[in-house]
Short mmCIF file of C-alpha atoms in Angstrom, two decimals:
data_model
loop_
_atom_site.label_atom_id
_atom_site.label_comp_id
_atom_site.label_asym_id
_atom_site.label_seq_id
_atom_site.Cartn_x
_atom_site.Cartn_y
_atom_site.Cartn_z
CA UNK A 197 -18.10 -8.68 -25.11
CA UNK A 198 -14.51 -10.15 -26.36
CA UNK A 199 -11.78 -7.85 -25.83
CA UNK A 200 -10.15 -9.08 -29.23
CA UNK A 201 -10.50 -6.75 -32.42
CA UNK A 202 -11.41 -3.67 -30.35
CA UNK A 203 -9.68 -0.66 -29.68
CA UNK A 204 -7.89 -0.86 -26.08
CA UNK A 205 -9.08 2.62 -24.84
CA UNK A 206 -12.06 0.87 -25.15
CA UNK A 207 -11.83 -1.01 -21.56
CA UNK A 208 -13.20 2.42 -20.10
CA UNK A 209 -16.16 1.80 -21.70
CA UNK A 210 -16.24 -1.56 -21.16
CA UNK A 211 -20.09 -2.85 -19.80
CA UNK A 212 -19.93 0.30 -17.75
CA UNK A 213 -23.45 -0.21 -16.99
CA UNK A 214 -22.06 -2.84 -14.42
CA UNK A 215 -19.73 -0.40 -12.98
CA UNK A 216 -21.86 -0.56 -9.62
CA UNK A 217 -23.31 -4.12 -9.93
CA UNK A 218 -23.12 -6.27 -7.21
CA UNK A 219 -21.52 -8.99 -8.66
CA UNK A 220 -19.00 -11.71 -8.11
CA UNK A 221 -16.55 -9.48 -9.60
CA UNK A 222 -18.03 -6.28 -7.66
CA UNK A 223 -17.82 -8.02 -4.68
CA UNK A 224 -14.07 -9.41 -4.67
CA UNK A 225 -12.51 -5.72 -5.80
CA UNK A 226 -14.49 -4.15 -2.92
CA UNK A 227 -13.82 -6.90 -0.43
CA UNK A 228 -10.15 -6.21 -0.88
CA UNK A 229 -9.46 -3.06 -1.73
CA UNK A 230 -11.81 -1.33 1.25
CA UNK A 231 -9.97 -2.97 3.72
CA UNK A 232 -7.14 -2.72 1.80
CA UNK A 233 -6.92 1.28 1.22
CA UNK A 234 -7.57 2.13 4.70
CA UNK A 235 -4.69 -0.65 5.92
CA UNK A 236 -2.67 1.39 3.84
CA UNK A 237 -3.86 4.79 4.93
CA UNK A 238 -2.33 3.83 8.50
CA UNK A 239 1.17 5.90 8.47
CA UNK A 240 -0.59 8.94 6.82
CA UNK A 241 -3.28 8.67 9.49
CA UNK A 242 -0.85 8.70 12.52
CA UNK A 243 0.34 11.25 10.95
CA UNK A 244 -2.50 13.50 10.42
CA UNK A 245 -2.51 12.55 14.25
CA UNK A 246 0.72 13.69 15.10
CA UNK A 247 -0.46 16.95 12.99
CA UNK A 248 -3.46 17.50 14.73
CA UNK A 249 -1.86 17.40 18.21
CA UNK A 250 1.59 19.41 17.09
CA UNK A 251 -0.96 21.83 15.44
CA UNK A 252 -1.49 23.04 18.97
CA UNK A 253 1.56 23.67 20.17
CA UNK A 254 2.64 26.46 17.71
CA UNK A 255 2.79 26.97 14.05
CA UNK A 256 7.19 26.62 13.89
CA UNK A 257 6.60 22.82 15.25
CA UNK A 258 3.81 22.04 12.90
CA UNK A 259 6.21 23.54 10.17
CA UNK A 260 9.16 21.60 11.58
CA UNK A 261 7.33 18.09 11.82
CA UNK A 262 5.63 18.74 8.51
CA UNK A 263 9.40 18.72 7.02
CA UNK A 264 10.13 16.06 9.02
CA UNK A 265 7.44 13.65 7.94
CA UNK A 266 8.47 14.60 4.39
CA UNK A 267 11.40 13.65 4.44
CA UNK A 268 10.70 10.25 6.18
CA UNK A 269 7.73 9.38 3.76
CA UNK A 270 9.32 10.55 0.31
CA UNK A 271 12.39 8.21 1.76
CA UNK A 272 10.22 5.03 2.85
CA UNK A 273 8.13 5.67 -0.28
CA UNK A 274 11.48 4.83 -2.50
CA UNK A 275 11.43 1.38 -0.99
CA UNK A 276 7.40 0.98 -0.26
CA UNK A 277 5.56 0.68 -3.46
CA UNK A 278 8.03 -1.62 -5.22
CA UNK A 279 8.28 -3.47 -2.77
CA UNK A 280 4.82 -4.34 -1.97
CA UNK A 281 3.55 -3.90 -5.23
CA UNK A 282 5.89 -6.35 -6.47
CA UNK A 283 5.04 -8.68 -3.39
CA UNK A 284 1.82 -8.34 -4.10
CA UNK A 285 1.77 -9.71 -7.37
CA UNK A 286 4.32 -12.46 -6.89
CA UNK A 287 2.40 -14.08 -3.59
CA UNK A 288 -1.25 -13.84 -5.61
CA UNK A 289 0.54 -15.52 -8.84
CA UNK A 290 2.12 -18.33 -6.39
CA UNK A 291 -0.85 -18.77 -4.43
CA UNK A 292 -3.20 -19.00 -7.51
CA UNK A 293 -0.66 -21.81 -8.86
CA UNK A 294 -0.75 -23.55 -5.59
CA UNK A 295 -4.13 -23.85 -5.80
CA UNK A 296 -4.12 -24.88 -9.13
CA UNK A 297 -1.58 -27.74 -8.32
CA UNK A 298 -4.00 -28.91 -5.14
CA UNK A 299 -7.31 -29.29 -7.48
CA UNK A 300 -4.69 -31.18 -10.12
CA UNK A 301 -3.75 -33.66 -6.48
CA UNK A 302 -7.34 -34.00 -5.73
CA UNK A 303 -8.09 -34.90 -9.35
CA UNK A 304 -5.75 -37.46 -9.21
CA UNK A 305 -6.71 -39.08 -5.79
CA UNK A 306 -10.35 -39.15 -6.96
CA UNK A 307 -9.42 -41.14 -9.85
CA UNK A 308 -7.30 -43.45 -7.40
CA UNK A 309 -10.43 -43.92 -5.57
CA UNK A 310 -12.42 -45.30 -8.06
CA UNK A 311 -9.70 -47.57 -8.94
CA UNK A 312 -9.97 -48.69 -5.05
CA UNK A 313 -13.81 -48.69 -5.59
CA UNK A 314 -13.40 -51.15 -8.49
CA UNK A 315 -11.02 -53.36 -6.98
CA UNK A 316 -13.21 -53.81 -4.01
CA UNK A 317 -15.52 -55.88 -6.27
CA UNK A 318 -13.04 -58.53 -6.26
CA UNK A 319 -12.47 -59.18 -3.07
CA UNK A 320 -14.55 -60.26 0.06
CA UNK A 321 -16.53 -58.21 2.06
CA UNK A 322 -14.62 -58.29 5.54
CA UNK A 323 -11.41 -57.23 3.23
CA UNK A 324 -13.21 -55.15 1.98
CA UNK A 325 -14.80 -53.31 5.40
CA UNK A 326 -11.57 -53.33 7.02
CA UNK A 327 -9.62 -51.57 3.86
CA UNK A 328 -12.55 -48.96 4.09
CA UNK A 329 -11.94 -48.60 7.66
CA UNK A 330 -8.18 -47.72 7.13
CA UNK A 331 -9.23 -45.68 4.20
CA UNK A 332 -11.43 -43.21 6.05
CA UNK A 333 -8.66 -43.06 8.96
CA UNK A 334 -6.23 -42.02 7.01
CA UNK A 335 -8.11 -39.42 4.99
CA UNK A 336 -9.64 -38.03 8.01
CA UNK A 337 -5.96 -37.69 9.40
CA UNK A 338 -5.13 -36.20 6.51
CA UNK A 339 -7.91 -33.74 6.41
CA UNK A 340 -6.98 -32.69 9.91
CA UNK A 341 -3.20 -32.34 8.75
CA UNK A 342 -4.39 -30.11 6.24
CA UNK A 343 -6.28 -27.95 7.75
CA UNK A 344 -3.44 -27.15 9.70
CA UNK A 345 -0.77 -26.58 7.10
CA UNK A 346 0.82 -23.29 6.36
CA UNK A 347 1.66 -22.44 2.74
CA UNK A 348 5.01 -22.34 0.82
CA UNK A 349 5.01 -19.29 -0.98
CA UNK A 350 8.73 -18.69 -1.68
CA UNK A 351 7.91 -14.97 -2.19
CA UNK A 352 6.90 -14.41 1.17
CA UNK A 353 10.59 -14.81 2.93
CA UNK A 354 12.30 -12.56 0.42
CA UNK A 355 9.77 -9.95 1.03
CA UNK A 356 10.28 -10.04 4.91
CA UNK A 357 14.03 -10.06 4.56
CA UNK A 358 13.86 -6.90 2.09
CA UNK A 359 11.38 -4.96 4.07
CA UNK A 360 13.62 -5.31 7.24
CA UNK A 361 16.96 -4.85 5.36
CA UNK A 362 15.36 -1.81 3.56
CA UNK A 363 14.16 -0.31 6.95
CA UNK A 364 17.81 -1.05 8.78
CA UNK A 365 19.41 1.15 5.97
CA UNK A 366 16.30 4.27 6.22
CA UNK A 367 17.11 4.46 9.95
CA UNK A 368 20.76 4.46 9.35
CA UNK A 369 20.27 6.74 6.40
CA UNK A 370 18.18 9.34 8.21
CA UNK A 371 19.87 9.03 11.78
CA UNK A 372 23.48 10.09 10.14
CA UNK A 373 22.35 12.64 7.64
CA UNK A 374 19.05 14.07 9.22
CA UNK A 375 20.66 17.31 9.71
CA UNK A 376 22.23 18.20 5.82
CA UNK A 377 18.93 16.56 4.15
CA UNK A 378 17.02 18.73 6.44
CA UNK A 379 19.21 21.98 5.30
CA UNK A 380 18.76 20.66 1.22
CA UNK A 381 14.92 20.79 2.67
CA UNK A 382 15.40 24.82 3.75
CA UNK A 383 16.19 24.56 7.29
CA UNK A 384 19.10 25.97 7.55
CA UNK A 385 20.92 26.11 11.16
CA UNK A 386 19.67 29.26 11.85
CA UNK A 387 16.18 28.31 11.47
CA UNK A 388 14.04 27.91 14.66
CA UNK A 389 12.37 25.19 12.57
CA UNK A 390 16.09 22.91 13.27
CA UNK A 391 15.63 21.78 16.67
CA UNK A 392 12.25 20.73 16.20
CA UNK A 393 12.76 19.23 12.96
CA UNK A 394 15.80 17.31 13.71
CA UNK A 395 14.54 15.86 16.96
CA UNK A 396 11.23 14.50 15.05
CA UNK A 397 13.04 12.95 12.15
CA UNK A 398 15.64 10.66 14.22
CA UNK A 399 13.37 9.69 16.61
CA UNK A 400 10.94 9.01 13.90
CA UNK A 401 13.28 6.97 11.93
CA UNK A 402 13.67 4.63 14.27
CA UNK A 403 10.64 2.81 13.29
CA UNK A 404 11.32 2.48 9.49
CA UNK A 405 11.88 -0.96 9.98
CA UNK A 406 8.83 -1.85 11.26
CA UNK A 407 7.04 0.50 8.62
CA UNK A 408 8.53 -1.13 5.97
CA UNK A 409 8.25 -4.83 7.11
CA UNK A 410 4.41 -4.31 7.91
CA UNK A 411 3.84 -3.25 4.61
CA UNK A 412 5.38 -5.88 2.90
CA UNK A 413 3.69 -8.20 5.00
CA UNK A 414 0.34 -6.13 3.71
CA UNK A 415 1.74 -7.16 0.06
CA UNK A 416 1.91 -10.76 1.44
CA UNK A 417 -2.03 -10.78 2.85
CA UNK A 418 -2.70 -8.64 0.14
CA UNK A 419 -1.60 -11.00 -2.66
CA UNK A 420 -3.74 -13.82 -0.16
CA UNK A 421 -6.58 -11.40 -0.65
CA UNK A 422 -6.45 -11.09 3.09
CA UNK A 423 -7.01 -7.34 3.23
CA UNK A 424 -8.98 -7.63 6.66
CA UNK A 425 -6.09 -8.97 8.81
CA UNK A 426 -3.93 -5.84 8.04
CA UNK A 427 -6.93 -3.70 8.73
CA UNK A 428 -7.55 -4.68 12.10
CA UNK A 429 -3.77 -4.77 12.60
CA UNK A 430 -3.45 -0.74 11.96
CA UNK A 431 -6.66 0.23 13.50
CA UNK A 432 -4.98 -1.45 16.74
CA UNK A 433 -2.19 0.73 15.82
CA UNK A 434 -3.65 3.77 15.42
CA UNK A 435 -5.95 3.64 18.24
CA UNK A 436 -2.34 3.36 20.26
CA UNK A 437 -1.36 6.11 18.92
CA UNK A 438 -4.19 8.76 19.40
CA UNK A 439 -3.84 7.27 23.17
CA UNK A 440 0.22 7.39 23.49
CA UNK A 441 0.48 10.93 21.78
CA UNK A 442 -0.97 13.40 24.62
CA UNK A 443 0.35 11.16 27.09
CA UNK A 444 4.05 11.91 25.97
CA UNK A 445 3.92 14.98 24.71
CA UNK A 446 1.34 16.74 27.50
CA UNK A 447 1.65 14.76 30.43
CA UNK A 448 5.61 14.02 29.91
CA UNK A 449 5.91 17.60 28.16
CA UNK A 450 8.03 16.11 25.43
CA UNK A 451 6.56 18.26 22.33
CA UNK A 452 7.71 16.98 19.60
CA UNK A 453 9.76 14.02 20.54
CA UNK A 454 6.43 12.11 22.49
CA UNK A 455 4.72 12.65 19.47
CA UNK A 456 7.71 10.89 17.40
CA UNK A 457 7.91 7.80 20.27
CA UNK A 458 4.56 7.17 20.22
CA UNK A 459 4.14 7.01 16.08
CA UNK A 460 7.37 4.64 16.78
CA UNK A 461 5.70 2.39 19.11
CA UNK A 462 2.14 2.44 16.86
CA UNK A 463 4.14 1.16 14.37
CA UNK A 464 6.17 -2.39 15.94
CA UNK A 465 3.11 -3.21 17.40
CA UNK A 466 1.30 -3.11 13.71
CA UNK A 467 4.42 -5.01 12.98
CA UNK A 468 4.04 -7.58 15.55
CA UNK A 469 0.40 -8.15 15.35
CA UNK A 470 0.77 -9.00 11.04
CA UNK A 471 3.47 -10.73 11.70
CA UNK A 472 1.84 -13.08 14.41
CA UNK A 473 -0.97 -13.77 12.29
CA UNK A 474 1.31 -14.51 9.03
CA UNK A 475 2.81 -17.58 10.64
CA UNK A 476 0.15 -18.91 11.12
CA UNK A 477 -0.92 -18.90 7.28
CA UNK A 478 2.56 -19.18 5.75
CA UNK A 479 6.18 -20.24 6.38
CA UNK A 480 8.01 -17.72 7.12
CA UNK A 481 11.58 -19.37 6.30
CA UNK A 482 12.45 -20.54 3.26
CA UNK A 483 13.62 -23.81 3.10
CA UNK A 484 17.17 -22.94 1.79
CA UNK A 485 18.59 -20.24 0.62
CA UNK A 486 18.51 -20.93 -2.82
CA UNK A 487 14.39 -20.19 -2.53
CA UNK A 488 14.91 -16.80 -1.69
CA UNK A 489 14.26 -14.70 -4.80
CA UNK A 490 16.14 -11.54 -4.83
CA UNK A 491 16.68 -11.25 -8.52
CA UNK A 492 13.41 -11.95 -9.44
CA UNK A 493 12.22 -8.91 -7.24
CA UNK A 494 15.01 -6.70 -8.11
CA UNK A 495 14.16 -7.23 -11.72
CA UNK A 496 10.64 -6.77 -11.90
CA UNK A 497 10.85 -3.59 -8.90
CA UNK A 498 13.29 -1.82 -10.83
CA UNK A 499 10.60 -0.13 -12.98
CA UNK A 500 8.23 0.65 -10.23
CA UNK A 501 11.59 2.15 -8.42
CA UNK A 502 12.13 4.94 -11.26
CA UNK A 503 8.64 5.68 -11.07
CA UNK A 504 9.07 6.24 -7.47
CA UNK A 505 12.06 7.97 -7.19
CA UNK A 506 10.47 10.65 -9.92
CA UNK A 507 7.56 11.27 -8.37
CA UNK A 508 9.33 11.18 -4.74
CA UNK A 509 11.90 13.87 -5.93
CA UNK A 510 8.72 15.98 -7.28
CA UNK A 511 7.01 15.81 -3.73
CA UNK A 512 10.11 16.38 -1.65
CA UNK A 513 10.98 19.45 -3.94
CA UNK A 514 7.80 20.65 -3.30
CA UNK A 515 8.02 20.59 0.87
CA UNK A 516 11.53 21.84 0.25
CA UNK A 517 9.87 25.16 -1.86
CA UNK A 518 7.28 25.09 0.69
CA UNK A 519 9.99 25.62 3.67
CA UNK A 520 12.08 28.40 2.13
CA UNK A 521 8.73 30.47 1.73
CA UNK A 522 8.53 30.11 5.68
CA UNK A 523 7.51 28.32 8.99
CA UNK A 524 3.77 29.68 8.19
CA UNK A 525 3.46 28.29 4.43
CA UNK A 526 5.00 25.01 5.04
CA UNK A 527 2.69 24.70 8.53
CA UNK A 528 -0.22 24.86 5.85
CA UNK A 529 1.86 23.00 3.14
CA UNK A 530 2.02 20.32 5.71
CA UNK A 531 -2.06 19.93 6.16
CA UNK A 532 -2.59 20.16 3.03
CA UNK A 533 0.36 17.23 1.94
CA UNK A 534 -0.91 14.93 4.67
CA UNK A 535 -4.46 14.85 3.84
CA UNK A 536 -4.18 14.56 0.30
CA UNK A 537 -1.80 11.35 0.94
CA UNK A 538 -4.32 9.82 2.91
CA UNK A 539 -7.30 10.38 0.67
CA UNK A 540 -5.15 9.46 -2.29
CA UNK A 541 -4.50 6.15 -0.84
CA UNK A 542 -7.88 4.98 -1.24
CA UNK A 543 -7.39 4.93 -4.97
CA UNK A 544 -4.29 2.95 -4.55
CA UNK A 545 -7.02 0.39 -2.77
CA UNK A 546 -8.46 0.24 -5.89
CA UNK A 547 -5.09 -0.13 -7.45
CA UNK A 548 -3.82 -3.51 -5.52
CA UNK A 549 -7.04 -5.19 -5.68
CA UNK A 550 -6.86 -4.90 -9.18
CA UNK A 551 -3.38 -6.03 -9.13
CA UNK A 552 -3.71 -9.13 -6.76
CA UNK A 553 -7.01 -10.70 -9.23
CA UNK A 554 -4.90 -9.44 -12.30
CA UNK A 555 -1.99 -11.64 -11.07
CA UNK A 556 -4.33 -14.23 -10.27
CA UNK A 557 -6.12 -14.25 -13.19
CA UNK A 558 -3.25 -14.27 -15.54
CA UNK A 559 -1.59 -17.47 -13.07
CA UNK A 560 -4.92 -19.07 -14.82
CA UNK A 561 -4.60 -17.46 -18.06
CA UNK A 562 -7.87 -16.32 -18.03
CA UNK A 563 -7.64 -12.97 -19.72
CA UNK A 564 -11.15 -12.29 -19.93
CA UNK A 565 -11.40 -11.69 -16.58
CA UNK A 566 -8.59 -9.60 -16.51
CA UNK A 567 -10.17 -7.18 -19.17
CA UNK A 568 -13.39 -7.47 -16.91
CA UNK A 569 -11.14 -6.88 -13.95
CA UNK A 570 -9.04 -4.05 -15.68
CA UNK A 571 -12.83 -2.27 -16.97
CA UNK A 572 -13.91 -2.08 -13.71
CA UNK A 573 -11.15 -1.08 -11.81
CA UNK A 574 -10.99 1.72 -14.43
CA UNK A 575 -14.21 2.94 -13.93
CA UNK A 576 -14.47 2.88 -10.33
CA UNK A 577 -11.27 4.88 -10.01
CA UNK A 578 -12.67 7.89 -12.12
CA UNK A 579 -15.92 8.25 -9.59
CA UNK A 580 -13.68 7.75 -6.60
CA UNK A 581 -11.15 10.62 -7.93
CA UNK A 582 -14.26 13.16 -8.74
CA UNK A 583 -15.66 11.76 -5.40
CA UNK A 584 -12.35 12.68 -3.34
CA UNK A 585 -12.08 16.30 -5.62
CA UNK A 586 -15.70 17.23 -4.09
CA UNK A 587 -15.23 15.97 -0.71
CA UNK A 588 -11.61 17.62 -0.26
CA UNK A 589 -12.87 20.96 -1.86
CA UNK A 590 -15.64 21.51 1.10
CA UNK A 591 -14.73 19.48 3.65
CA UNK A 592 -11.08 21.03 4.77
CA UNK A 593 -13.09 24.28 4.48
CA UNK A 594 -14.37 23.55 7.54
CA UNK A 595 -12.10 20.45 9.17
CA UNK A 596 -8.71 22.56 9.01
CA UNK A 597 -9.23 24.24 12.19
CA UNK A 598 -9.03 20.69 13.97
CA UNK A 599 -4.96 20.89 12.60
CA UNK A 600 -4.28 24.55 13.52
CA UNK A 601 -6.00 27.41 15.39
CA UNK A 602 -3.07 30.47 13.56
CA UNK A 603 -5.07 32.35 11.07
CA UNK A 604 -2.15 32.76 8.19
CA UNK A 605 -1.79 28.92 8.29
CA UNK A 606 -5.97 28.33 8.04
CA UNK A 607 -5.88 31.16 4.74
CA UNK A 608 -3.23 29.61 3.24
CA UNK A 609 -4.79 26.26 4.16
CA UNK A 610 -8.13 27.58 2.46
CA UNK A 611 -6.18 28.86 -0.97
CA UNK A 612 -4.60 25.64 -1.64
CA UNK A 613 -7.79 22.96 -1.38
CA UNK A 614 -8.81 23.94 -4.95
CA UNK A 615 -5.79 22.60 -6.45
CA UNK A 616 -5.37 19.72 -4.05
CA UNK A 617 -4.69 16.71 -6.23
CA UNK A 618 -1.42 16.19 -7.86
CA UNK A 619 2.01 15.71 -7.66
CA UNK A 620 4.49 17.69 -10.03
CA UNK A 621 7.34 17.93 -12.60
CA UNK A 622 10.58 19.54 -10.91
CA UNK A 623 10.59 22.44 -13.73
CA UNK A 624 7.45 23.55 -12.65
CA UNK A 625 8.04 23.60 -9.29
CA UNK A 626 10.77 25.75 -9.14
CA UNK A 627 9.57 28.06 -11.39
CA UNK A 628 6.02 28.62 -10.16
CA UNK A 629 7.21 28.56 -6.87
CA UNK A 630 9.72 31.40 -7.69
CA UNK A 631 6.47 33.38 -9.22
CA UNK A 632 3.97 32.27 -7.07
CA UNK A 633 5.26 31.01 -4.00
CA UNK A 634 2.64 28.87 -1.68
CA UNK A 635 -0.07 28.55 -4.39
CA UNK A 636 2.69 28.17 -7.47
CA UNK A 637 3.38 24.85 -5.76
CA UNK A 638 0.15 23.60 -5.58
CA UNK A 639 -0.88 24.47 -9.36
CA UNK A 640 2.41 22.58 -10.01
CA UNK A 641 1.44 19.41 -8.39
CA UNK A 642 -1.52 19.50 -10.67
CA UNK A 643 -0.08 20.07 -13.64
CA UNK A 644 2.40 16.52 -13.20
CA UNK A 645 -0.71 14.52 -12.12
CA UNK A 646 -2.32 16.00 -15.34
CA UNK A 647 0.79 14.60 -17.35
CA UNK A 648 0.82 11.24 -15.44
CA UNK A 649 -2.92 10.66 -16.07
CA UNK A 650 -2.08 11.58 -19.88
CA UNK A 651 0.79 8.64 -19.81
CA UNK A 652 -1.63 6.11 -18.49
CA UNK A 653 -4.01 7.15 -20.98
CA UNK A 654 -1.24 6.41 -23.52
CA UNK A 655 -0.31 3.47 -22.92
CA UNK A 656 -3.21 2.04 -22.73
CA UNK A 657 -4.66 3.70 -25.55
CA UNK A 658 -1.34 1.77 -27.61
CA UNK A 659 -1.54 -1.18 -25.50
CA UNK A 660 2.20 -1.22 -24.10
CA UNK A 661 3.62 -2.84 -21.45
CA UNK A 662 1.26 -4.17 -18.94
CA UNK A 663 -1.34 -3.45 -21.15
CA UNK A 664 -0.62 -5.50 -24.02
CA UNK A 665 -3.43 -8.16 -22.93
CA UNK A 666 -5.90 -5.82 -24.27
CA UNK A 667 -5.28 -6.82 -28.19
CA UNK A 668 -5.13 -10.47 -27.01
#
């Protein structure tokens, strides 16, 4: 079916019969974004560890953390998504040129060789036996060269360099202002939440650089449609850190803090694992400086960065409501936040496969499998969210008591699941949080993912922006 002369809300509909299918198409989205999503589900996982285990100790702590890890995801989230989002696409758009450059090279030496081939005719046959000889030689050298060569993708150094710079100023950011952005949060000084809180954050924040620069390496194997690497990479991570957490906060009775060192220590060895395997794919350093492409990713991130900062503003409102209604409320504000990040990011699986063949695909100019690509991604995405809606609505009916064993937190817990899938406009926030409190907050979270779905639907609908390819 072309995509030409149609109406663009019609990629929804698009062969939706082949929604499921099993096809080449079917089986490159899945292959990446599986892997993919549950790479990226890593730092809300340790989280939901930390949760599980500070659950235990007393619902203040859980309150205290659950601030805590607000305020160091809503801040890492600011420099996260544009930064491997935009990563994403630029190393799948260099890559799929690279490629396109090596099949122009081997076009070019298989016309050389039957030049060679031709010119053999005219000379005698030991000449021509010992040119062969020399021939094969050097291919097979070259082969083995090959086979062995890491890839240029100029996008890959700036990446590196901005994850680690971006995660140098978090920790600074968060080390010498944890205490007033905790008090603009609702813990005040004196709060019995502080201590707790405080101790967490800065102890936590000493592993946003290696947060940030394993993610953008994710963008980097991401945008290779390596999605596996990553995968095993946090898995190893956060198998260290459902070991290292009872160890320091039990058996060395630090509370809080062991269960801040050993998210720390989960995450540099994620770091160090991707970043082992990356050199051995790509160069890491640019040749010269002029490679690096800091405008390039400053212009195209800026966008993504508003989005961000919007809906990170909306969330961190939302804890900070959550906090001034009370050490119990925000305990079960906390559960609730931290599992529906980590379901969530299995639609944003969805989301970077489609954006690493989309990049590819356009590298080609070969829109029509972007509209095929952009259809199914679509479609998928609507079964997955109704799929998530179902499985969140029953199963933290009867998972939640694995976070907390306090009664008030579990009912709370239990009131907001129905409304468990949105983020939220800062005018509703404060005022049905002022009118009501713990479940105002929730109903305002759904009504700003209701008015982001209605954007998307929008622009596509008028075929703006990234969207435009639909009327081509």
């Amino acid at each position: 079916m072309d995509g030409g002369g149609h109406h663009p809300l019609r990629v929804f509909f698009r062969d939706a019969r082949l929604a499921f299918r099993w096809d080449e198409l079917g089986q490159e989205i899945i292959g990446i974004a599986g892997p993919g999503a549950l790479a990226l589900m890593a730092d809300p996982v340790a989280s939901l560890v930390d949760t599980a285990f500070i659950g235990h100790i007393g619902p203040k702590e859980l309150a205290a953390v659950g601030i805590s890890i607000a305020v160091f995801n809503q801040v890492s989230r600011i420099a996260i998504f544009p930064l491997v989002g935009v990563t994403t696409s630029f190393v799948a758009e260099e890559d799929a040129m690279s490629k396109e450059r090596d099949r122009d090279n081997i076009n070019e030496d298989n016309e050389y060789k039957v030049s060679d081939n031709e010119m053999e005719k005219l000379i005698s046959p030991e000449e021509a036996s010992a040119t062969t000889s020399k021939s094969s030689f050097e291919l097979d050298s070259s082969e083995v060269n090959s086979e062995h060569k890491r890839k240029h993708i100029p996008s890959v150094s700036t990446a590196l360099l901005l994850g680690g710079a971006l995660g140098l100023l978090e920790t600074l950011l968060l080390v010498l202002s944890a205490k007033p952005i905790l008090g603009y949060m609702g813990v005040m000084t004196d709060s019995t939440m502080l201590k707790p809180a405080l101790q967490y954050l800065v102890l936590r924040s000493l592993g946003a650089p290696a947060v940030l620069l394993s993610l953008a390496m994710q963008g980097v194997f991401r945008g290779l449609k390596d999605t596996k690497t990553p995968l095993y990479a946090t898995v190893a991570g956060d198998a260290t850190n459902i070991v290292l957490d009872p160890i320091f906060m039990f058996l060395f009775k630090y509370g809080v803090r062991g269960a801040a060192i050993a998210h720390v220590i989960s995450q540099y060895f994620i770091a160090s694992i991707l970043l082992w395997r990356l050199r051995l794919h790509v160069d890491l350093l640019p040749p010269s400086l002029k490679h690096l492409q800091f405008g390039r990713f400053l212009k195209k991130g800026f966008l993504l960065l508003a989005r961000v900062i919007a809906a990170t503003c909306c969330v961190t409102l939302s804890a900070s409501m959550a906090a001034r209604l009370g050490s119990t409320p925000m305990a079960a504000f906390q559960i609730c936040l931290q599992i529906w990040l980590a379901s969530s990011l299995l639609a944003d699986g969805l989301a970077f496969a489609g954006q690493a063949i989309l990049a590819s695909a356009f590298a080609r100019k070969d829109h029509q499998k972007a509209i095929a690509t952009a259809s199914r991604i679509l479609q998928l995405a609507l079964v997955l969210g109704l799929l998530l809606s179902l499985v969140l609505a029953i199963g933290l009916r009867i998972g939640s008591r694995i976070f907390t064993n306090d009664q008030d937190v579990l009912q709370l817990v239990k009131i907001g699941i129905p409304v468990l899938v949105a983020i939220v406009s800062i005018i509703f926030i404060m005022t049905l949080a002022s009118y009501g409190g713990f479940v105002g907050i929730w109903i305002a979270l759904a009504v700003y993912m209701s008015l982001r779905v209605f954007a998307g639907f929008w622009r596509i609908g008028t075929a703006q922006g990234p969207w435009s390819f639909l009327r081509s």
